[in-house]
XYZ file of C-alpha atoms in Angstrom:
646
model
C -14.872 23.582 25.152
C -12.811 20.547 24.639
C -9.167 20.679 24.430
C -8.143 20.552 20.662
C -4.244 19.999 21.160
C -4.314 16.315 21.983
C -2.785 17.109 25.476
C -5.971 15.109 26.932
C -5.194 11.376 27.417
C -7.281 9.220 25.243
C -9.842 7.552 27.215
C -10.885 10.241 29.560
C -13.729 11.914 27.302
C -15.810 13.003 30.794
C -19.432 12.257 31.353
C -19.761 16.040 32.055
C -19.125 16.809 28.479
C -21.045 14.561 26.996
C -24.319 16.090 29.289
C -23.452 19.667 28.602
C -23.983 18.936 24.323
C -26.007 16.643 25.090
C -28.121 19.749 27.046
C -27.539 21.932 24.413
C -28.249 19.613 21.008
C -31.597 18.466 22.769
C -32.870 22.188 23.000
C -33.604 22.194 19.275
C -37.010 21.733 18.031
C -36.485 18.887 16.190
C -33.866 15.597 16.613
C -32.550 12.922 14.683
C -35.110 9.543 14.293
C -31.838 7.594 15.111
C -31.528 9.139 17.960
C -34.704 9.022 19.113
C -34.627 4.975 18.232
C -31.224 5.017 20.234
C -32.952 6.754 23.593
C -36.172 3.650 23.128
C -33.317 1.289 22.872
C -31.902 2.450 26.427
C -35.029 2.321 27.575
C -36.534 -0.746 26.405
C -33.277 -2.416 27.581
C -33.715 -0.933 31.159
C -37.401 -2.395 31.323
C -36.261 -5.934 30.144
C -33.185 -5.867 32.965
C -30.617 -6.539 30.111
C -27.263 -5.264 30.731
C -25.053 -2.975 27.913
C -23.094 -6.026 27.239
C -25.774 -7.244 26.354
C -27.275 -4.951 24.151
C -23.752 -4.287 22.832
C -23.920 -8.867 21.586
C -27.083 -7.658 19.600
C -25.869 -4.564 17.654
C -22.720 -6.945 16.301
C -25.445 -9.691 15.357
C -28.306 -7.431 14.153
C -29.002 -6.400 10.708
C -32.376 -4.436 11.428
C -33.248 -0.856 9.961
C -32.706 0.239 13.387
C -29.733 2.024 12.527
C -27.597 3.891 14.651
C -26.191 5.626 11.739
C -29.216 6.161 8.900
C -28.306 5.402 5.365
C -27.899 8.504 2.430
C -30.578 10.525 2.090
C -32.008 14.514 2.279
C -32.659 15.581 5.883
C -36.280 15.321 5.695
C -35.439 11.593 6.144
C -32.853 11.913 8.519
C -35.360 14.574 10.913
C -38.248 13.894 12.796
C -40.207 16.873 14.774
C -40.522 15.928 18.153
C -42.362 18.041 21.035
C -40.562 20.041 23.300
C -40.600 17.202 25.770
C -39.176 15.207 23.433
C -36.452 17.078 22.612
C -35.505 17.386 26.484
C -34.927 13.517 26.366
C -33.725 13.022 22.707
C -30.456 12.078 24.234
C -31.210 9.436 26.632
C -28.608 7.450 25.965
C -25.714 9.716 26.287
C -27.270 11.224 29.286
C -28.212 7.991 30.806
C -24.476 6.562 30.698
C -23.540 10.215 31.935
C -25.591 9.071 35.162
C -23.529 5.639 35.723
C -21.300 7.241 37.721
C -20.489 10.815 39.427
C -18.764 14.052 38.355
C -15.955 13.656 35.601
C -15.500 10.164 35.817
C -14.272 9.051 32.235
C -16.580 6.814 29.880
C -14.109 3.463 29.551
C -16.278 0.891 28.612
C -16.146 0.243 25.189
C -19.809 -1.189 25.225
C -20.506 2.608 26.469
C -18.307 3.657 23.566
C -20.512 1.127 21.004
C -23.855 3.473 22.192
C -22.241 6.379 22.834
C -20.842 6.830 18.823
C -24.222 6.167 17.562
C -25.698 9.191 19.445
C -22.668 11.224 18.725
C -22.129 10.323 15.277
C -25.975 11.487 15.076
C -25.443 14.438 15.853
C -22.784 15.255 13.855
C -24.918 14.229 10.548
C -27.582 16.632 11.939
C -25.681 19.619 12.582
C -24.262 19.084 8.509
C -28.481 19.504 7.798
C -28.400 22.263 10.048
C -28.415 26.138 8.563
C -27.115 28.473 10.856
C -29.289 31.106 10.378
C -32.254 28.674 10.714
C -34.251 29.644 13.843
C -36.920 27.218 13.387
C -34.134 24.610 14.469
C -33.805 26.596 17.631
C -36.644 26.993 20.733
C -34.815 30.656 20.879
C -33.891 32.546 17.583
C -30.158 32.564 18.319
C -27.919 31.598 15.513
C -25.643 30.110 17.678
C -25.500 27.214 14.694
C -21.748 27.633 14.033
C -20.544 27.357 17.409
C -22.771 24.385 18.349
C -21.164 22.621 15.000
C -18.012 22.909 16.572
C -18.775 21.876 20.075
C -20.490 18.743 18.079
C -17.096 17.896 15.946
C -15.112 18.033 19.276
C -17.448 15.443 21.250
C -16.848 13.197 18.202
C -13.258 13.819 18.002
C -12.583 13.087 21.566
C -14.780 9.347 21.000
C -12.543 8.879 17.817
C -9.377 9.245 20.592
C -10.535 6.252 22.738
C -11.658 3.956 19.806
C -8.883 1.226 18.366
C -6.914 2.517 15.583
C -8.233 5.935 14.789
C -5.376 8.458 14.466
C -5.227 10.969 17.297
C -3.547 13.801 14.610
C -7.831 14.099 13.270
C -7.663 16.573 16.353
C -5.860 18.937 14.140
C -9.073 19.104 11.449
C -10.445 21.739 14.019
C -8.177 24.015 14.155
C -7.815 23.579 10.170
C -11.392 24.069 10.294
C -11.680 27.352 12.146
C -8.324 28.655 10.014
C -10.498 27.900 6.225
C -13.802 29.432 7.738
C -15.474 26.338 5.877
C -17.477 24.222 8.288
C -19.464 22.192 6.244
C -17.398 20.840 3.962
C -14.853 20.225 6.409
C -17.508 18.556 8.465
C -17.942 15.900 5.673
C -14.777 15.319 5.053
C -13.713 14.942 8.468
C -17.012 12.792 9.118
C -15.426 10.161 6.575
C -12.503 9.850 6.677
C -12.580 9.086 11.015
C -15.131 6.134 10.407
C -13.001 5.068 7.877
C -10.783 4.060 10.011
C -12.967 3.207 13.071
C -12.541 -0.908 12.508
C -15.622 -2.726 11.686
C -15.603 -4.397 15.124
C -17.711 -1.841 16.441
C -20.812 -2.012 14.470
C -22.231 -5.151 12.394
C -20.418 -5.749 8.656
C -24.068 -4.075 7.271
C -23.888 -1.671 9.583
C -20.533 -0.180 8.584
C -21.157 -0.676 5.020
C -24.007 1.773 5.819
C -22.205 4.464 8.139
C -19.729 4.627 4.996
C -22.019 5.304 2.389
C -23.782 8.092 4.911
C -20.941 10.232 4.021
C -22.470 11.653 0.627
C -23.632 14.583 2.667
C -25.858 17.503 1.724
C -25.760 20.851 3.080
C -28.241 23.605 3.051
C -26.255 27.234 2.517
C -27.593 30.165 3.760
C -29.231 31.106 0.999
C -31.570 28.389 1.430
C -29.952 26.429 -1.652
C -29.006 22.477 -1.643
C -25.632 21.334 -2.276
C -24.101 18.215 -2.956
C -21.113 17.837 -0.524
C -18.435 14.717 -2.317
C -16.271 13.308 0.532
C -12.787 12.643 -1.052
C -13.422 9.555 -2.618
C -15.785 10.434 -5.030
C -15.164 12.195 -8.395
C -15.753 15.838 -9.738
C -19.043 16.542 -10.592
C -20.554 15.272 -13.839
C -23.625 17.036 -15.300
C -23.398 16.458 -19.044
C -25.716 14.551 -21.202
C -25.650 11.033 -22.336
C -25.431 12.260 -25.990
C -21.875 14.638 -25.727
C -20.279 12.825 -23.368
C -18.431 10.005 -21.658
C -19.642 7.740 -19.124
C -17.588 6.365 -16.520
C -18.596 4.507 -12.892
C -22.194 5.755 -13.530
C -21.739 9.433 -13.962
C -21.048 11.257 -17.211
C -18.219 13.752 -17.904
C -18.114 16.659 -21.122
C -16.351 15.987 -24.435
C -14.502 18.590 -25.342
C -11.439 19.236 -27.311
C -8.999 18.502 -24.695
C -11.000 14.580 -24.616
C -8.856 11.820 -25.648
C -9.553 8.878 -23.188
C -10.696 6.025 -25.238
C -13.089 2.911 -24.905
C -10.139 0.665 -24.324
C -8.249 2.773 -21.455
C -12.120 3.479 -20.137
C -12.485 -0.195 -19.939
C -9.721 -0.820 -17.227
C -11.171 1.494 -14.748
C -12.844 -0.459 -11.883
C -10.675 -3.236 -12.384
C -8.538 -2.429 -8.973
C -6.637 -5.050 -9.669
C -4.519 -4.189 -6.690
C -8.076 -5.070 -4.376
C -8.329 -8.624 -5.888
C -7.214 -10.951 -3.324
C -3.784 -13.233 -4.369
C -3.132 -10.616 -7.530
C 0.657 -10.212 -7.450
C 0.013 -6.434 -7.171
C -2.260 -7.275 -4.126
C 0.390 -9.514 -2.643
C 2.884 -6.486 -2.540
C 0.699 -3.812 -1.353
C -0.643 -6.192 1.333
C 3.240 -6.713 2.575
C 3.947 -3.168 2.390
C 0.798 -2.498 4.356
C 1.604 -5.147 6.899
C 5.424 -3.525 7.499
C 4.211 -0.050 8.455
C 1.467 -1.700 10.595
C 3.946 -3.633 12.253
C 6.806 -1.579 12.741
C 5.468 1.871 13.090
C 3.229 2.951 15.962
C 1.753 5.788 17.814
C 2.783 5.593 21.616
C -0.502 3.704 21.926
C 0.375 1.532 19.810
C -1.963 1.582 17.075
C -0.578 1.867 13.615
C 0.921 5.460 12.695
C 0.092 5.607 8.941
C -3.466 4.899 7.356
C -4.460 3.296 4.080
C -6.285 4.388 1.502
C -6.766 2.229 -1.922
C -9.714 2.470 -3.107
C -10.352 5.773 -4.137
C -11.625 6.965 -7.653
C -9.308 7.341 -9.997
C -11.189 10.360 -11.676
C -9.481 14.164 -10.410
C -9.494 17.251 -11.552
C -6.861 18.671 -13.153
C -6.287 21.037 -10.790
C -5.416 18.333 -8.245
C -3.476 16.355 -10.474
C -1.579 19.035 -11.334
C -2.208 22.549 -9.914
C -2.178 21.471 -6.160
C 1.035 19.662 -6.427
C 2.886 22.844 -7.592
C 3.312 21.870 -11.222
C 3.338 25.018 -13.422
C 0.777 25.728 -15.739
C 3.128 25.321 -18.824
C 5.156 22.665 -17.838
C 5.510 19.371 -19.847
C 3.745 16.505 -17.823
C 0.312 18.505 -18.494
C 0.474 17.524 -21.994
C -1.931 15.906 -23.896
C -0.145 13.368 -25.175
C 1.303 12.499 -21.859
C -2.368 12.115 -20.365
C -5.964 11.087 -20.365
C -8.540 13.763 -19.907
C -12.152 13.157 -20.022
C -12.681 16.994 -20.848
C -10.166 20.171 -19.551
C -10.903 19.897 -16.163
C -11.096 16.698 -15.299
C -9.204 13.576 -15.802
C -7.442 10.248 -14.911
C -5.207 10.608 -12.382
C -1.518 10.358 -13.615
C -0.379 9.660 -10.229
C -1.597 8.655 -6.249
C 0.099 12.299 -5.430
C -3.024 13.801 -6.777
C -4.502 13.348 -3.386
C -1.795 14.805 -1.277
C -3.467 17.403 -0.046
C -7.127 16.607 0.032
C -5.791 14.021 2.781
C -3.392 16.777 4.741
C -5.862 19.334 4.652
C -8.123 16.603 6.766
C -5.591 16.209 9.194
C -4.060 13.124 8.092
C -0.186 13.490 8.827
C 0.730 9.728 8.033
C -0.827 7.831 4.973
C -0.650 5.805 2.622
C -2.599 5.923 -1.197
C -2.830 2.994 -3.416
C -4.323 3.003 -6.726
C -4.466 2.771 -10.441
C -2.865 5.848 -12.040
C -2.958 6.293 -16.266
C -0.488 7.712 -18.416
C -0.134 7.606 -22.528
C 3.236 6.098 -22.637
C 5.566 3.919 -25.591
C 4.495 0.122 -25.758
C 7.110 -2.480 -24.579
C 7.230 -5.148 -22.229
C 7.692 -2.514 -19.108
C 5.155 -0.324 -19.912
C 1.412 -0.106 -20.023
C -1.231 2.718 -19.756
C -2.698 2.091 -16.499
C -0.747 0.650 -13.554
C -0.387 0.987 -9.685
C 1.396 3.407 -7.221
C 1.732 3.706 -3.984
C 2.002 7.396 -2.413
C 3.295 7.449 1.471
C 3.193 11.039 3.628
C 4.953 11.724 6.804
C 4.254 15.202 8.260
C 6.296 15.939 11.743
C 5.737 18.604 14.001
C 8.384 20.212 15.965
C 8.703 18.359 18.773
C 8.118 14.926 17.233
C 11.114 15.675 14.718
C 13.059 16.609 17.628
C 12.078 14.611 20.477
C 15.176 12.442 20.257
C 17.603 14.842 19.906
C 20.123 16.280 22.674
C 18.501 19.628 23.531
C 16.070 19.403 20.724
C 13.810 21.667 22.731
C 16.218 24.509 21.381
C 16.073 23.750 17.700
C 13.557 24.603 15.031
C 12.310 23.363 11.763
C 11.686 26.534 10.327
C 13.778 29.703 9.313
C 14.025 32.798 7.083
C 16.691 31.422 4.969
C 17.925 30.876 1.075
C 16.944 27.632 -1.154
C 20.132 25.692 -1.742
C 20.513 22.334 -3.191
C 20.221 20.857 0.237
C 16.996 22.241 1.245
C 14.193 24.654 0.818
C 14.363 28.560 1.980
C 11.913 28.300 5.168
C 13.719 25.030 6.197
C 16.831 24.621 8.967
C 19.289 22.538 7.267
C 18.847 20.150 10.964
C 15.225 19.440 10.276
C 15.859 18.534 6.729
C 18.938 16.434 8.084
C 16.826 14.544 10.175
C 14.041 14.128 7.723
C 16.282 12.588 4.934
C 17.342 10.630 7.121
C 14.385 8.992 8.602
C 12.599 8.632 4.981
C 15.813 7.300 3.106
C 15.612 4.641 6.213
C 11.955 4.068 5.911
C 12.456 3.072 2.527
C 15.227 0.950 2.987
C 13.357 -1.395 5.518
C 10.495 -1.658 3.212
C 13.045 -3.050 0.138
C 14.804 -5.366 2.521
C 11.129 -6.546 3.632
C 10.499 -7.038 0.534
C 14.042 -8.403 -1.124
C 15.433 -9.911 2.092
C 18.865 -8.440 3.390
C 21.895 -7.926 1.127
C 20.254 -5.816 -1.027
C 22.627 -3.030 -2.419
C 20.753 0.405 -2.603
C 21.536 3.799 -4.016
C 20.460 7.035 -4.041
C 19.935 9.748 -7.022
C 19.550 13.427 -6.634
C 16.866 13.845 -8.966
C 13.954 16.964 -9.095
C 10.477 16.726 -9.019
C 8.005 19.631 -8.615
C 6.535 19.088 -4.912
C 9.564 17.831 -3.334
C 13.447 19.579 -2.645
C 15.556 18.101 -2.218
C 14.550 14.943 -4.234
C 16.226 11.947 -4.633
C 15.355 8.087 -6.437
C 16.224 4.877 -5.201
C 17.860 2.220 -7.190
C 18.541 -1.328 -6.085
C 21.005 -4.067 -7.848
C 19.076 -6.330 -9.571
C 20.867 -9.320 -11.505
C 23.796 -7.826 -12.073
C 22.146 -4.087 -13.036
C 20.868 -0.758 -11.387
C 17.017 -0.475 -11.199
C 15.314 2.727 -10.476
C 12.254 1.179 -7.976
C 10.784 4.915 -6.424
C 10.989 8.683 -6.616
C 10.731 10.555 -2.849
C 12.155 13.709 -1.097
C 11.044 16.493 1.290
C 7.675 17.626 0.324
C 7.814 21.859 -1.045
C 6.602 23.936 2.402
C 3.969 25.800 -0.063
C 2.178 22.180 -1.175
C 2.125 21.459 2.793
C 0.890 25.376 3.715
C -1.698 25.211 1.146
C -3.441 22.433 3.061
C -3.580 24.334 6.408
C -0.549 22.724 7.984
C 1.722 25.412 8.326
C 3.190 23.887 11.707
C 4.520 20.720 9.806
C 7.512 19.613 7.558
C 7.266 16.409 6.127
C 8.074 13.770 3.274
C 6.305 11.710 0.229
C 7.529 8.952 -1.719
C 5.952 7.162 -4.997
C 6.456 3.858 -5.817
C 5.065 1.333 -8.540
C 3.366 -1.659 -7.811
C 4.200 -3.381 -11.166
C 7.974 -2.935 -11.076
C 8.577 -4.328 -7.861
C 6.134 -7.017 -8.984
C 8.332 -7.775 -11.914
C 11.399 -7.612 -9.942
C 10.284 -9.520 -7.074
C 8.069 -12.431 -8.874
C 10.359 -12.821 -12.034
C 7.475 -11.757 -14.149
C 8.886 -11.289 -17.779
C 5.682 -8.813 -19.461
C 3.747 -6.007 -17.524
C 0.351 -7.277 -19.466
C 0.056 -10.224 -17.629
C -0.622 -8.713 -15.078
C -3.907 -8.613 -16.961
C -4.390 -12.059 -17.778
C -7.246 -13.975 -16.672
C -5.302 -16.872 -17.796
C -5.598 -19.305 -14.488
C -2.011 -20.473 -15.357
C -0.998 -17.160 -14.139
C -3.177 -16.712 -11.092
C -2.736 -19.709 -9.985
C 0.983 -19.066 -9.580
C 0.077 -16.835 -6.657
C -2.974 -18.373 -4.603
C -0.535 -18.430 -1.549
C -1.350 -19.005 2.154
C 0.332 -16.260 3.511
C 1.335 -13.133 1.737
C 5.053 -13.531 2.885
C 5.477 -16.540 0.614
C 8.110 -16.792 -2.025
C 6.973 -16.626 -5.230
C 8.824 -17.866 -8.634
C 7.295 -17.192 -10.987
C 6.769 -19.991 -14.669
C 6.775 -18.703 -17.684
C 3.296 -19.763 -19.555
C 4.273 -21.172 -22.484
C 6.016 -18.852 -25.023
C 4.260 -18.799 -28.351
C 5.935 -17.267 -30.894
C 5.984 -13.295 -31.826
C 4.790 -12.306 -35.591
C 5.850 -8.971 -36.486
C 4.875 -6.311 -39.168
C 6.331 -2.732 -40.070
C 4.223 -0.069 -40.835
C 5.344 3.802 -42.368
C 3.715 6.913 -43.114
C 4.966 10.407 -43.462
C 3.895 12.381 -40.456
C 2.510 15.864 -40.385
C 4.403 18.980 -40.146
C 2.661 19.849 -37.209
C 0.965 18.571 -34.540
C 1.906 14.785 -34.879
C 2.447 13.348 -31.253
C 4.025 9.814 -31.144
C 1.647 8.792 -28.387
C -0.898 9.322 -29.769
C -0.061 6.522 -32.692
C 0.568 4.429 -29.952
C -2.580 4.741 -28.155
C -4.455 4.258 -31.447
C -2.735 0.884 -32.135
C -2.822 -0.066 -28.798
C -6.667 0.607 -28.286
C -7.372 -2.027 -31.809
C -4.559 -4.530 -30.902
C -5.369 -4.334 -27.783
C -3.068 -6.637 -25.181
C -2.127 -8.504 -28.703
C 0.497 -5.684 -28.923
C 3.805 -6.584 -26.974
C 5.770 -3.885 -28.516
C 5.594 -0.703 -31.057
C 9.673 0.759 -31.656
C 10.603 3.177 -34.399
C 13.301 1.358 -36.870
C 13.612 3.990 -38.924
C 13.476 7.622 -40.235
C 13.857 9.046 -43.508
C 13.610 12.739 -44.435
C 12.938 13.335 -48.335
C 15.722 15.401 -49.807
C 13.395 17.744 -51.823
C 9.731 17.887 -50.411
C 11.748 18.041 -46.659
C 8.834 15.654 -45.533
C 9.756 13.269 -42.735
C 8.776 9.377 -42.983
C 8.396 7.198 -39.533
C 8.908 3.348 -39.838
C 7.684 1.585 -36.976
C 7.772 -2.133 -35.968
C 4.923 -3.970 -34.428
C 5.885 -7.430 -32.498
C 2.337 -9.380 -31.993
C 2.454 -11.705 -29.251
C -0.517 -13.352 -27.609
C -0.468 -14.770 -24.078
C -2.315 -17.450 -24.033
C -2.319 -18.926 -27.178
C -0.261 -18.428 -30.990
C -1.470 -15.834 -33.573
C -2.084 -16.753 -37.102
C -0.569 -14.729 -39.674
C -4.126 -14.108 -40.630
C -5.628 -12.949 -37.353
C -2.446 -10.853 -37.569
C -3.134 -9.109 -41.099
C -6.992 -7.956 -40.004
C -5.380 -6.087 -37.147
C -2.549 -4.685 -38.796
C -5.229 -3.875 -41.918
C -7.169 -1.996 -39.285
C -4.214 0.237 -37.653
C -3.506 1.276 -41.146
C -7.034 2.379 -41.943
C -7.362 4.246 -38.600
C -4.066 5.846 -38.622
C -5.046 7.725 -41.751
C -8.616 8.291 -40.956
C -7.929 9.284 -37.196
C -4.646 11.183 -37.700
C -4.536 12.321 -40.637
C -1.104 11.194 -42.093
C 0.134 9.905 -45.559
C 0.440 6.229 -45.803
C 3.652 4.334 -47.719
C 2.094 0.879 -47.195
């Protein structure tokens, strides 16, 4: 067995491994076609006298089915039978380049490498077909399955350890692995998320493209049934009908009564407007990428934290909410804070939502970008879908202590009471040392960002995964800002996801404020624009350029009041917002409440509300102005059932 603490030195995987799995996958009955393709390869290369640099030129170039990792699809398509001598030389190519040189000699060629992964990612995608009580797999009826799964993940962790940029702390998904009892699923999701960050370099752009998509897995339980295994990009699971419910990115999702997501909010999804290249919002996540890359490394120097941005923004609600500690009562689950597509299963109101689908995979430094949704007032600031960025750093003993006089003798954990100033099972030195190192974190990415002179404070604030918890303001034009929310993450959250050894911290920042901030842009929906005026402002040639932004030209506001007397019960002042939001549209700059009125005798309460009309591109007629406001009127009676005084 492979070591599975990291104590082995990257680089010196030894040949002898590789030809004892390689022994044991090729006594199975049947092998992988890729695999197979991957041993004629070897061969057909020894035969023509080309060399593995050679061979290693053609993969980069070559776009032929000849895949070393096959594209999605059931295992029937994946497994060929092979005869029994077959199956003795399925593995050529591992146990050819075992044969370049004696004994434990390591594999250090990265052209090796390039051969090697194909073979060994192989066999990792075959073991996920595998059933372990399956004895027509075997030559022997031994249901040794389980055990041969795990042997399999190790091989391909060690390869991940001596490949560019792939974060040694995956090691840890093992041990995860063998704590949950849950193999397969782990399998997948450990699968994806190390070629995820296995650069492109080593296989052909289609190539890649391909290995990624491989990762929609499906596993055969014992029971003989097939199972769709997601990795954590994708989704929940949508099974309902065209007719009752929504559609959204190709899969449909159950109305029920907790559905309120509407065709306007449903239209922005997919937009990723933080992925289009010289978007302001792509701009700053691109520097704030490029300073953790830069200035924090592993002691091999590749980059400590991975990124993640492109990951659906469709959760569960139990992620969104359950995993990160929030109570099942408490106020941010509302409906009228939130967009559900049915009661399980909505758009994300934050990145944190994947917190621990990434720590339970052994990720202990990462980044999350992405569009979050919330039903929030209308202004200038605000709008229902925007961008965070979520950052975790989890520390083990001795990293957290590794600097410190006689750290060997102190501990992160204790039997101990929650205070203010830190969580029961904490020592008041790790936390110490933790605030301290996130609170300077931060403060290197806002002088990045803002240059130096930048005056920064800190507020004790709470949130529900983090204690203690604290926001950062920075002096902006004369006044105090509030730019991200952080703190030390709650010891259950990190437990939960099978990394009880750890103590770390998470902060959440938005994209759009420091956008604002930074670029001197005046209105959070042009952000939106298509209006080449605006993009054209940042089409910049490096993303470090300054930026000033020019006001498009200002064309007048038109305003128009509207009242009603609202409901005894159950009237919720988002939702009036999101219903004249989703018929103005971006046509609405702002929605504010002038004025209430209660009736001295019936006790009924009246709202007046103002609605400022402002278009960005062009000026509004009075008329266009009147069908709109016309419309919100109709709807707001129809829809919400109130009592118009217009």
């Amino acid at each position: 067995m492979f070591p599975m603490d990291g104590r082995k030195k990257p680089g010196s995987v030894t040949k002898n491994a590789w030809l004892e799995v390689a022994e044991e996958v090729s006594s199975r009955s049947t092998v992988p076609r890729s695999l197979v393709q991957c041993r004629k390869r070897f061969n057909d290369l020894t035969r023509s006298g080309k060399g593995l640099h050679e061979e290693s030129a053609e993969m980069e170039e070559s776009d032929s089915s000849e895949e070393l990792i096959p594209s999605e699809g059931a295992p029937s398509q994946d497994i060929q039978p092979c005869t029994s001598a077959d199956t003795r030389t399925a593995l050529g190519p591992v146990r050819q380049l075992v044969r370049l040189s004696p004994g434990d000699s390591p594999i250090t060629s990265e052209h090796e490498q390039i051969l090697v992964v194909g073979a060994a990612m192989e066999c990792l995608r075959w073991g996920a077909h595998s059933s372990p009580s399956s004895a027509q797999l075997h030559t022997d009826a031994e249901p040794r399955g389980p055990s041969l799964r795990m042997r399999m993940i190790e091989v391909q962790l060690q390869l991940c350890e001596v490949m560019e940029k792939v974060p040694r702390t995956l090691s840890t998904i093992v041990k995860r692995m063998e704590e949950s009892k849950s193999i397969a699923s782990g399998l997948v999701l450990q699968v994806g998320l190390t070629m995820m960050k296995i650069p492109c370099k080593f296989f052909s752009y289609l190539r890649f493209q391909k290995v990624l998509q491989s990762f929609h897995l499906q596993s055969r339980d014992a029971g003989g049934n097939i199972k769709q295994l997601r990795s954590i990009t994708s989704g929940p699971a949508a099974s309902a009908t065209p007719s009752d419910s929504i559609e959204l990115v190709g899969k449909f999702y159950s109305r029920d009564d907790y559905t309120n997501v509407t065709p306007k909010i449903l239209s922005k999804v997919g937009k990723n407007l933080h992925n289009q290249r010289n978007h302001p919002l792509w701009l700053i996540k691109e520097r704030i990428k490029d300073h953790f890359y830069t200035h924090y490394l592993s002691r091999y120097g590749n980059p400590l934290f991975s990124v993640y941005d492109n990951l659906s923004p469709v959760v569960r609600t139990e992620q969104n909410f359950d995993s990160l500690l929030i109570p099942p009562g408490h106020a941010s689950r509302r409906k009228g804070d939130n967009f559900y597509l049915n009661q399980i299963t909505m758009l994300r109101a934050h990145t944190s939502a994947h917190q621990r689908d990434f720590i339970r995979a052994g990720l202990n430094a990462f980044l999350v970008v992405g569009d979050v949704y919330r039903r929030d007032e209308i202004d200038s600031s605000h709008y229902p879908v925007f961008h965070q960025m979520e950052g975790v750093r989890l520390f083990s003993n001795h990293e957290l202590f590794a600097n410190v006089e006689n750290g060997e003798e102190l501990c992160m954990f204790e039997k101990g009471c929650r205070t203010p100033y830190k969580q029961a099972k904490h020592t008041l030195e790790a936390v110490k040392l933790i605030e301290f190192d996130l609170k300077q974190t931060l403060k290197k990415v806002m002088t990045h960002l803002f240059g130096n002179g930048l005056e920064i404070r800190w507020v004790d604030c709470y949130f529900p995964f983090t204690h203690p918890s604290f926001e950062m303001e920075i002096k902006f034009q004369g006044e105090w800002m509030e730019v991200l929310g952080c703190g030390i993450m709650e010891q259950q959250l990190v437990n939960s996801a099978g990394a009880q050894d750890r103590i770390g911290y998470a902060f959440g920042l938005g994209l759009e404020r420091l956008a604002m901030i930074l670029y001197g842009i005046p209105d959070i929906r042009l952000f939106w624009s298509e209006d080449e005026r605006f993009s054209k402002q940042f089409q910049v040639t490096h993303i470090d350029q300054e930026v000033t932004f020019q006001p498009l030209s200002k064309y007048p506001p038109l305003v128009n009041d509207i009242s009603f007397w609202i409901p005894q019960e159950g009237y919720e002042e988002n939702d009036f917002y999101d219903l004249v939001r989703n018929i103005g549209g971006d046509l609405i700059e702002k929605v504010s409440l002038i004025d209430q009125f209660t009736h001295p005798k019936t006790k009924k309460v009246s709202h007046c509300y103002r609605i400022t009309y402002r278009h960005m591109e062009r000026t509004l007629t009075q008329e266009e102005v009147r069908i709109v406001h016309q419309a919100i009127e109709k709807m707001v009676v129809e829809k919400m059932g109130i009592e118009g005084r217009f």
